[in-house]
Amino acid sequence: MHATGAIQDIPGKFDPAQVRDQFPALRREVYGKPLVYLDNAASSQKPQAVIDRLIRYYSSEHSNVHRGVHFLSREATDAYEAARKRAADFLHAPSESAVLYTRGATEGINLVASSFGPLHVGQGDVVLVSHMEHHSNIVPWQMLCEAQGARVRAIPVSDTGEIIYEEFERLLGERVRLLAIGHVSNALGTINPLQSMIRQAHELGIPVVVDGAQAAPHMKIDVQALDCDFYALSSHKMFGPTGVGILYAKPEHLKAMGPWQGGGDMIETVTFEQTTYNEPPHKFEAGTPNIADVLAFAEAIDFLEGIGQDRIAAYERDLLDYATERLLQIEGVRLVGTATEKASVLSFLIGDIHPYDAGTILDRLGIAVRTGHHCAQPLMRRFGIPGTVRASFALYNTFDEADALAAGVRRVREMLG
Amino acid sequence: MAAQGTIRERARDIVEEFGLFDDWMGKYEYLIEIGQGLPPLDPLYKTEAYRIHGCQAQVWVRPEMKNGLVFYEGDSDALITKGLVALLIRVLSGQPPQDVVETSLEFLDEIGMQDHLSATRRNGLASMVRQLKRFAQVHSNKT
């Protein structure tokens, strides 16, 4: 069901040291200590190939896309559209025209809420989310519901941080016209059982929007196998630049949806009386796009696929298991989120120590973690805590860094416990 | 708790105390200790009216005018933040409002806590200082 597996295909053992070498930022020191970067769920570092691509583009290839007949413009357009093909293949989308460029997962979800939402959600209807959603998969739906006279309801989450499946099934029957669900929880790491949730939603004619921001760096994604209606992700969490993302949408939806923003590139003909629109995906991409970052994002996809997502998933699962075990050996450490299927994230509390205090001390030890509510306030309230300390791993993190985290947590206990 | 001396004198004492520690760990341990020594704020005042925003931890500061001087008391649910609150109170509480308005609090620099003042640190120290000064400002105009 999940994208780990296929370990037998792994040629040799995964070597994070080789991967690390490609990330110049990981050589940094902070406060005179080697940086231990465990804030990957917020944003990942960038490999040299991605950085080089940005420099190459601005040094010699820059021109506006879809506009000029001149050489540079055609070259930029070709590269820009080739990147779309790379992104489509990455998600196993049926065609490039099903892939829209956005500023990130947040913008992708907002686009769906604005252009698709009103076609499906009306007075008295329900948009169903889960209790563990990131604010960016809650607030756009609240805005839609406010405009439509509908309401957002949330699937409850168990003490282990998993969707209570019977509740999901029960809620589906209550005028739900749209399901918006995260693939992987940013605060807990829980991998949601999308395959069966999507199937059950579809049986009732309910379209499904997936927030894939936290899944894309860690596992293989196949939008056709999932059969989701929309899938949104962000480049910057998967080793690409900030400010660019992908929204996959089923082609039939893109045909039905009205344009989102007006401007250049999204039109066919413009008169003061009437404007006709371009075909998808360009209908949804008004204005000069983020060309450089799109090209560098394609480079990040090459990087990920070059290593192989199954290898990445297998390595990260071992690393997460090891780090979990190390942390649980420390007296007073309590994990928040203990789902059977997890990716990347270790959210925890140390006795009564405030997460902010813990994060401040870990920072001084060179360990970058996130503290607070992780943009998931309803979930924190559900657990009755102000927030957690969150360590989130990526493919370049090592077992030694998991040890460093554990040592750091022990130090925090000594100082604050 | 009402310390003696001007803002400058009290700050100098703090810098001296922190100077006894060679490394950041000692300094933070001392800061935490100072926080633990701060008398807790009466729960009655732990309300929205006294809450300082812009902080991951909860912080409250209650200002009061007495005999032409500003007095502050405060609290936080995080110990490092509470230590910072305690330092500010130690330096600023019981001072003439005009002095509070004009102070630059360089001592935080000298004890290695300057990065807590940056707006990006979500501990709200910057907004805490703003808040303390705002109260003093209002009252310095009256006197």
XYZ file of C-alpha atoms in Angstrom:
560
model
C 0.000 0.000 0.000
C 2.810 2.402 0.784
C 5.679 3.397 -1.325
C 8.390 1.635 0.615
C 9.064 -1.931 -0.438
C 10.949 -3.173 -3.478
C 14.032 -3.398 -1.254
C 15.227 -6.427 -3.175
C 15.845 -4.135 -6.164
C 18.316 -1.980 -4.252
C 21.745 -2.311 -5.801
C 24.055 -2.259 -2.794
C 23.612 -0.316 0.366
C 22.485 3.286 0.333
C 25.345 5.554 1.320
C 24.206 8.864 2.800
C 27.810 10.128 2.881
C 27.898 10.203 -0.914
C 24.590 12.026 -1.012
C 25.685 14.514 1.654
C 28.689 15.511 -0.416
C 26.324 17.011 -2.945
C 24.827 19.444 -0.417
C 27.144 22.372 0.303
C 24.938 23.734 3.106
C 25.437 20.536 5.098
C 29.142 21.378 5.483
C 28.269 24.439 7.530
C 28.997 24.917 11.158
C 26.737 26.789 13.557
C 28.038 28.092 16.878
C 31.273 26.318 15.975
C 29.568 22.933 15.783
C 28.772 20.849 12.723
C 25.241 21.545 11.560
C 22.804 18.693 12.217
C 19.911 19.667 9.988
C 16.709 17.965 11.141
C 14.138 20.466 9.908
C 13.479 18.870 6.559
C 9.718 18.817 6.925
C 9.907 22.621 6.914
C 12.310 22.776 3.994
C 15.165 20.688 2.665
C 18.665 21.772 1.628
C 19.656 21.934 -2.037
C 22.126 19.767 -3.941
C 24.826 21.449 -6.027
C 23.125 20.402 -9.285
C 20.026 22.431 -8.392
C 22.117 25.476 -7.447
C 24.170 25.160 -10.629
C 21.043 24.966 -12.748
C 19.833 28.306 -11.406
C 23.182 29.902 -12.145
C 23.348 28.434 -15.645
C 19.868 29.631 -16.489
C 20.434 33.198 -15.351
C 23.961 33.263 -16.792
C 23.110 32.294 -20.329
C 19.611 30.992 -20.956
C 17.212 33.559 -19.601
C 14.355 34.817 -21.718
C 10.579 34.933 -21.337
C 8.651 31.790 -22.229
C 5.726 31.333 -24.619
C 6.321 34.782 -26.102
C 9.213 35.297 -28.418
C 10.113 33.860 -31.801
C 13.752 34.449 -31.044
C 16.233 31.750 -30.178
C 16.547 32.341 -26.440
C 12.813 32.486 -25.902
C 12.278 29.256 -27.784
C 15.075 27.610 -25.837
C 13.621 28.760 -22.514
C 10.135 27.639 -23.543
C 11.405 24.209 -24.559
C 13.258 23.750 -21.276
C 10.261 25.014 -19.297
C 7.878 22.591 -20.990
C 10.391 19.730 -20.813
C 10.465 20.313 -17.048
C 6.698 19.897 -17.015
C 7.130 16.544 -18.716
C 9.671 15.567 -16.033
C 7.206 16.551 -13.308
C 4.378 14.655 -15.017
C 6.511 11.518 -15.246
C 7.611 11.936 -11.635
C 3.981 11.774 -10.506
C 3.042 9.255 -13.186
C 0.462 11.743 -14.478
C -1.271 10.741 -17.713
C -0.098 13.866 -19.567
C 1.816 17.105 -19.134
C -1.378 19.098 -19.522
C -2.545 17.636 -16.191
C 0.363 19.319 -14.415
C 0.177 22.971 -13.394
C 3.023 25.018 -12.032
C 2.230 26.822 -8.795
C 4.168 28.655 -6.096
C 3.902 25.577 -3.894
C 1.451 23.158 -2.318
C -0.375 25.989 -0.541
C -1.072 27.799 -3.778
C -2.120 24.539 -5.421
C -4.735 23.900 -2.733
C -5.952 27.483 -2.948
C -6.292 27.149 -6.702
C -8.465 24.067 -6.308
C -10.537 25.746 -3.599
C -11.104 28.810 -5.786
C -11.646 27.283 -9.213
C -12.959 23.810 -8.484
C -14.533 24.305 -5.071
C -17.580 26.344 -6.109
C -18.441 23.800 -8.841
C -18.892 21.095 -6.225
C -19.577 22.684 -2.885
C -22.801 24.569 -2.259
C -25.105 25.716 0.514
C -25.210 23.245 3.410
C -22.510 20.971 1.951
C -19.458 19.688 3.782
C -15.768 19.742 2.921
C -14.136 16.916 4.845
C -10.569 17.257 6.077
C -8.715 15.401 8.822
C -7.831 16.600 12.274
C -4.121 16.349 11.434
C -4.106 18.727 8.461
C -1.642 21.548 8.037
C -3.343 24.951 8.162
C -2.886 25.251 4.413
C -5.222 22.308 3.944
C -7.796 23.791 6.327
C -7.966 27.528 5.776
C -8.559 27.534 1.973
C -11.528 25.230 2.563
C -12.860 27.441 5.336
C -12.684 30.389 2.939
C -14.515 28.388 0.281
C -17.143 27.226 2.762
C -17.696 30.724 4.042
C -18.399 31.928 0.524
C -20.644 28.970 -0.296
C -22.532 28.621 2.970
C -20.934 25.224 3.506
C -18.853 23.931 6.390
C -15.585 22.153 7.097
C -15.657 19.020 9.190
C -12.679 17.038 10.427
C -12.102 13.301 10.626
C -10.981 12.571 14.198
C -7.527 11.229 14.920
C -6.641 8.474 17.417
C -4.113 8.734 20.260
C -1.510 7.178 17.983
C -2.097 9.927 15.437
C -4.001 7.869 12.889
C -7.286 8.574 11.213
C -10.140 6.820 12.983
C -11.333 4.955 9.947
C -14.885 4.170 11.073
C -15.373 7.858 11.750
C -14.128 8.662 8.281
C -16.617 6.226 6.790
C -19.430 7.616 8.900
C -18.639 11.244 8.048
C -18.426 10.515 4.321
C -22.197 10.018 4.312
C -22.903 13.489 5.715
C -23.244 15.728 2.666
C -19.543 15.611 1.950
C -18.864 17.065 -1.494
C -15.080 17.170 -1.283
C -12.369 15.360 0.691
C -9.068 17.177 1.326
C -6.435 15.043 2.974
C -2.702 15.085 3.594
C -0.645 12.194 2.263
C 1.827 12.456 5.171
C 1.218 14.524 8.308
C 3.827 17.261 8.743
C 3.444 17.291 12.518
C 3.303 13.531 13.210
C 4.675 11.785 10.139
C 1.597 9.572 9.818
C 1.117 8.154 6.321
C -2.605 8.194 5.638
C -4.287 5.217 3.942
C -5.056 7.203 0.811
C -5.717 4.311 -1.510
C -8.754 3.055 0.374
C -9.936 6.508 1.427
C -9.957 7.705 -2.168
C -11.732 4.582 -3.367
C -14.454 4.979 -0.764
C -14.880 8.663 -1.465
C -15.192 7.971 -5.178
C -17.852 5.342 -4.571
C -19.949 8.239 -3.291
C -18.888 10.559 -6.103
C -16.693 12.676 -3.823
C -13.565 14.137 -5.423
C -10.327 14.012 -3.405
C -7.630 16.665 -3.053
C -4.307 15.402 -1.680
C -1.797 17.639 0.074
C 1.364 15.810 -0.895
C 3.900 18.324 0.412
C 5.328 15.938 3.008
C 5.191 12.791 0.915
C 7.013 13.818 -2.246
C 10.558 13.868 -0.786
C 10.181 10.462 0.830
C 8.340 8.044 -1.437
C 7.262 7.228 -4.947
C 4.032 8.914 -5.927
C 1.678 7.585 -8.555
C -1.363 9.796 -9.029
C -3.004 7.328 -11.394
C -2.646 4.419 -8.992
C -3.972 6.626 -6.190
C -6.708 7.846 -8.516
C -6.788 11.167 -6.636
C -8.446 14.122 -8.334
C -5.782 16.627 -7.293
C -2.301 16.302 -5.834
C -0.359 19.346 -4.637
C 3.319 19.506 -3.720
C 6.172 21.956 -3.108
C 9.593 21.876 -4.734
C 11.444 23.296 -1.739
C 10.667 20.317 0.458
C 12.107 17.962 -2.152
C 15.543 19.522 -2.662
C 14.380 22.035 -5.273
C 14.065 25.821 -5.062
C 11.508 27.734 -3.029
C 8.595 29.430 -4.753
C 7.609 26.648 -7.120
C 5.351 23.648 -6.870
C 3.135 21.336 -8.830
C -0.579 20.796 -8.882
C -1.689 17.627 -10.598
C -5.335 17.668 -11.646
C -7.407 15.158 -13.547
C -7.798 16.530 -17.091
C -11.610 16.465 -16.973
C -11.567 18.754 -13.946
C -9.216 21.204 -15.617
C -11.612 21.434 -18.556
C -14.561 22.197 -16.298
C -12.752 24.649 -14.030
C -12.755 28.350 -14.728
C -9.476 30.222 -14.825
C -7.952 31.290 -11.541
C -5.980 34.447 -12.146
C -6.271 36.614 -15.247
C -3.367 37.932 -17.259
C -0.920 37.103 -19.992
C -0.377 33.545 -21.197
C -3.716 32.256 -19.922
C -5.721 33.792 -22.770
C -6.475 32.866 -26.355
C -7.975 36.154 -27.588
C -8.754 39.323 -25.677
C -11.218 42.041 -26.672
C -12.927 44.506 -24.375
C -16.166 42.652 -24.975
C -14.952 39.129 -24.356
C -11.874 37.063 -23.675
C -11.411 33.437 -24.530
C -9.022 31.324 -22.558
C -6.050 29.206 -23.392
C -6.157 25.429 -22.966
C -5.010 23.796 -19.706
C -2.455 23.891 -18.217
C -1.753 27.417 -19.491
C -5.277 28.584 -18.660
C -4.178 28.418 -15.019
C -0.781 30.045 -15.375
C -1.245 33.789 -15.791
C 1.777 36.043 -16.113
C 5.459 35.357 -16.534
C 6.126 32.219 -14.534
C 8.981 31.298 -12.227
C 11.089 29.925 -15.077
C 14.444 29.555 -13.318
C 13.024 27.721 -10.335
C 10.978 25.422 -12.536
C 14.117 24.372 -14.392
C 16.027 23.840 -11.163
C 13.076 21.890 -9.780
C 13.379 19.498 -12.730
C 17.000 19.062 -11.674
C 15.829 18.164 -8.149
C 13.500 15.548 -9.631
C 16.445 14.090 -11.551
C 18.398 13.995 -8.306
C 15.618 12.157 -6.442
C 14.973 9.687 -9.226
C 18.691 9.200 -9.729
C 18.917 7.779 -6.230
C 15.569 6.022 -6.490
C 12.603 6.702 -4.262
C 12.321 3.109 -3.120
C 15.913 3.188 -1.892
C 15.267 6.512 -0.202
C 12.131 5.221 1.509
C 13.874 2.068 2.718
C 16.862 3.989 4.104
C 14.729 6.623 5.771
C 12.560 3.997 7.391
C 15.613 2.376 8.966
C 16.876 5.778 10.074
C 13.529 6.758 11.597
C 13.288 3.419 13.428
C 16.793 3.884 14.802
C 16.204 7.498 15.902
C 12.893 6.516 17.504
C 14.587 3.754 19.452
C 17.399 6.065 20.585
C 14.995 8.749 21.796
C 12.759 6.309 23.620
C 15.765 5.136 25.655
C 15.812 8.565 27.288
C 13.761 8.885 30.432
C 10.811 11.232 30.102
C 10.707 11.320 26.298
C 7.210 10.918 24.958
C 6.507 10.528 21.242
C 3.547 12.345 19.751
C 2.405 10.326 16.763
C 3.117 6.606 16.883
C 1.313 5.455 13.766
C 2.288 2.124 12.261
C 2.986 3.777 8.912
C 5.201 6.836 9.311
C 7.628 8.852 7.248
C 10.464 11.159 8.244
C 8.971 12.829 11.315
C 9.772 12.374 14.990
C 7.595 14.638 17.114
C 8.198 14.472 20.843
C 8.132 16.059 24.259
C 10.756 15.767 27.002
C 9.040 15.545 30.370
C 7.472 18.896 31.192
C 10.103 20.850 29.315
C 8.608 23.473 27.024
C 9.361 22.710 23.354
C 10.688 26.226 22.923
C 13.280 25.716 25.660
C 14.301 22.372 24.195
C 14.616 23.836 20.691
C 16.740 26.727 21.950
C 19.232 24.421 23.671
C 19.329 22.002 20.715
C 20.010 24.971 18.440
C 23.031 25.939 20.533
C 24.273 22.373 20.085
C 24.086 22.811 16.312
C 20.920 20.737 15.960
C 18.198 22.365 13.853
C 14.728 21.152 14.816
C 11.346 22.782 14.663
C 9.357 23.579 17.784
C 5.807 24.769 18.236
C 2.485 23.824 16.725
C 3.827 23.074 13.218
C 0.951 24.933 11.557
C -1.403 22.282 12.901
C -3.065 23.983 15.870
C -6.226 21.843 15.836
C -4.050 18.732 16.085
C -2.047 20.148 19.019
C -5.313 20.961 20.784
C -6.479 17.426 20.092
C -3.419 16.143 22.000
C -3.773 18.828 24.668
C -0.230 20.148 24.177
C 1.139 23.576 23.205
C 3.394 22.017 20.608
C 6.178 19.517 20.159
C 9.829 19.299 19.285
C 9.964 17.934 15.767
C 12.981 16.297 14.192
C 12.358 15.533 10.528
C 14.780 13.494 8.478
C 15.787 13.469 4.843
C 17.875 11.137 2.750
C 21.118 12.944 3.645
C 20.722 12.494 7.408
C 22.842 9.847 9.061
C 22.632 7.447 11.978
C 25.353 9.532 13.636
C 23.029 12.525 13.472
C 20.303 10.485 15.157
C 22.859 9.810 17.912
C 23.652 13.532 18.076
C 19.950 14.278 18.478
C 19.667 11.766 21.305
C 22.747 13.223 23.009
C 21.275 16.711 22.574
C 17.996 15.645 24.151
C 19.901 14.205 27.122
C 21.686 17.519 27.490
C 18.354 19.357 27.407
C 17.104 17.125 30.200
C 20.184 17.847 32.288
C 19.782 21.576 31.854
C 16.026 21.900 32.121
C 14.645 18.722 33.599
C 12.562 42.207 44.231
C 12.862 45.980 43.808
C 16.525 46.327 42.914
C 18.572 49.415 43.507
C 20.370 51.501 40.944
C 19.785 52.963 37.515
C 19.118 50.883 34.444
C 22.773 51.187 33.488
C 24.005 50.090 36.907
C 21.706 47.126 37.125
C 22.596 46.048 33.595
C 26.292 46.278 34.488
C 25.724 43.909 37.424
C 24.030 41.413 35.127
C 26.863 41.587 32.608
C 29.316 40.956 35.424
C 27.375 37.937 36.686
C 27.148 36.407 33.219
C 30.845 37.107 32.729
C 31.582 34.417 35.309
C 30.586 31.762 32.776
C 32.963 30.874 29.955
C 30.571 29.068 27.678
C 27.028 29.360 26.427
C 25.909 26.415 28.525
C 26.832 28.074 31.759
C 25.148 31.271 30.652
C 21.947 29.477 29.706
C 21.945 27.481 32.913
C 22.261 30.736 34.815
C 19.480 32.326 32.740
C 17.240 29.349 33.506
C 18.083 29.680 37.197
C 17.171 33.367 37.123
C 13.874 32.431 35.467
C 13.139 29.844 38.120
C 13.728 32.505 40.760
C 11.159 34.901 39.303
C 8.074 34.990 41.528
C 5.147 33.540 39.596
C 2.558 35.975 38.306
C -0.804 35.718 40.021
C -2.960 33.517 37.723
C -5.504 36.316 37.944
C -3.278 38.324 35.604
C -2.512 35.531 33.177
C -5.109 36.891 30.815
C -5.276 38.133 27.270
C -4.908 41.708 28.519
C -1.381 41.025 29.811
C -0.353 38.499 27.187
C 2.603 39.307 24.942
C 2.104 37.988 21.434
C 4.660 36.849 18.878
C 5.958 34.128 21.110
C 5.955 30.326 20.888
C 5.744 30.211 24.650
C 3.098 32.058 26.602
C 4.332 35.282 28.161
C 2.533 37.755 30.392
C 3.737 41.063 31.703
C 1.774 43.293 34.044
C 2.910 46.908 34.327
C 1.962 49.261 37.119
C 2.736 52.880 38.093
C 3.668 53.548 41.719
C 4.954 56.882 43.039
C 5.888 58.023 39.548
C 7.893 54.882 38.777
C 7.035 51.941 36.488
C 6.904 48.473 37.982
C 6.618 45.247 36.038
C 5.886 41.668 36.937
C 5.705 38.795 34.506
C 5.780 35.096 33.784
C 6.186 32.536 31.029
C 5.547 28.829 30.628
C 8.995 28.367 29.028
C 12.013 28.683 31.310
C 14.394 30.422 28.921
C 11.741 32.977 28.066
C 10.999 33.355 31.772
C 14.690 34.023 32.379
C 14.633 36.784 29.784
C 11.493 38.241 31.339
C 13.231 38.171 34.719
C 16.255 40.023 33.327
C 14.095 42.752 31.826
C 12.124 43.121 35.027
C 15.289 43.272 37.096
C 16.642 46.095 34.953
C 13.500 48.070 34.220
C 11.160 47.620 37.161
C 11.093 50.547 39.566
C 12.622 53.013 37.094
C 11.369 56.408 35.953
C 9.249 55.859 32.828
C 11.342 58.243 30.744
C 14.461 56.120 31.437
C 12.643 52.973 30.310
C 11.565 54.680 27.094
C 15.118 55.778 26.316
C 17.063 52.657 27.257
C 18.694 50.568 24.534
C 19.230 47.349 26.532
C 22.706 46.718 25.102
C 23.450 44.432 28.009
C 21.565 41.645 26.241
C 24.282 41.864 23.591
C 27.021 41.690 26.150
C 25.659 38.578 27.852
C 25.258 36.766 24.521
C 21.471 36.878 24.379
C 21.242 39.428 21.569
C 19.840 36.955 19.068
C 16.790 36.598 21.267
C 15.969 40.195 20.420
C 15.687 39.560 16.698
C 12.152 39.602 15.412
C 12.577 36.199 13.790
C 13.195 34.507 17.124
C 9.746 33.457 18.102
C 10.252 34.176 21.764
C 8.637 37.546 21.648
C 11.460 39.317 23.479
C 11.326 42.109 20.915
C 7.583 42.550 21.330
C 7.995 42.252 25.077
C 10.441 45.178 25.090
C 8.089 47.163 22.823
C 5.237 46.505 25.211
C 7.205 47.518 28.305
C 8.316 50.719 26.615
C 4.835 51.518 25.356
C 3.478 51.467 28.882
C 6.345 53.631 30.091
C 5.820 56.001 27.168
C 2.181 56.567 28.055
C 3.140 57.441 31.606
C 6.206 59.491 30.788
C 3.962 61.864 28.832
C 1.792 62.359 31.882
C 4.612 63.277 34.233
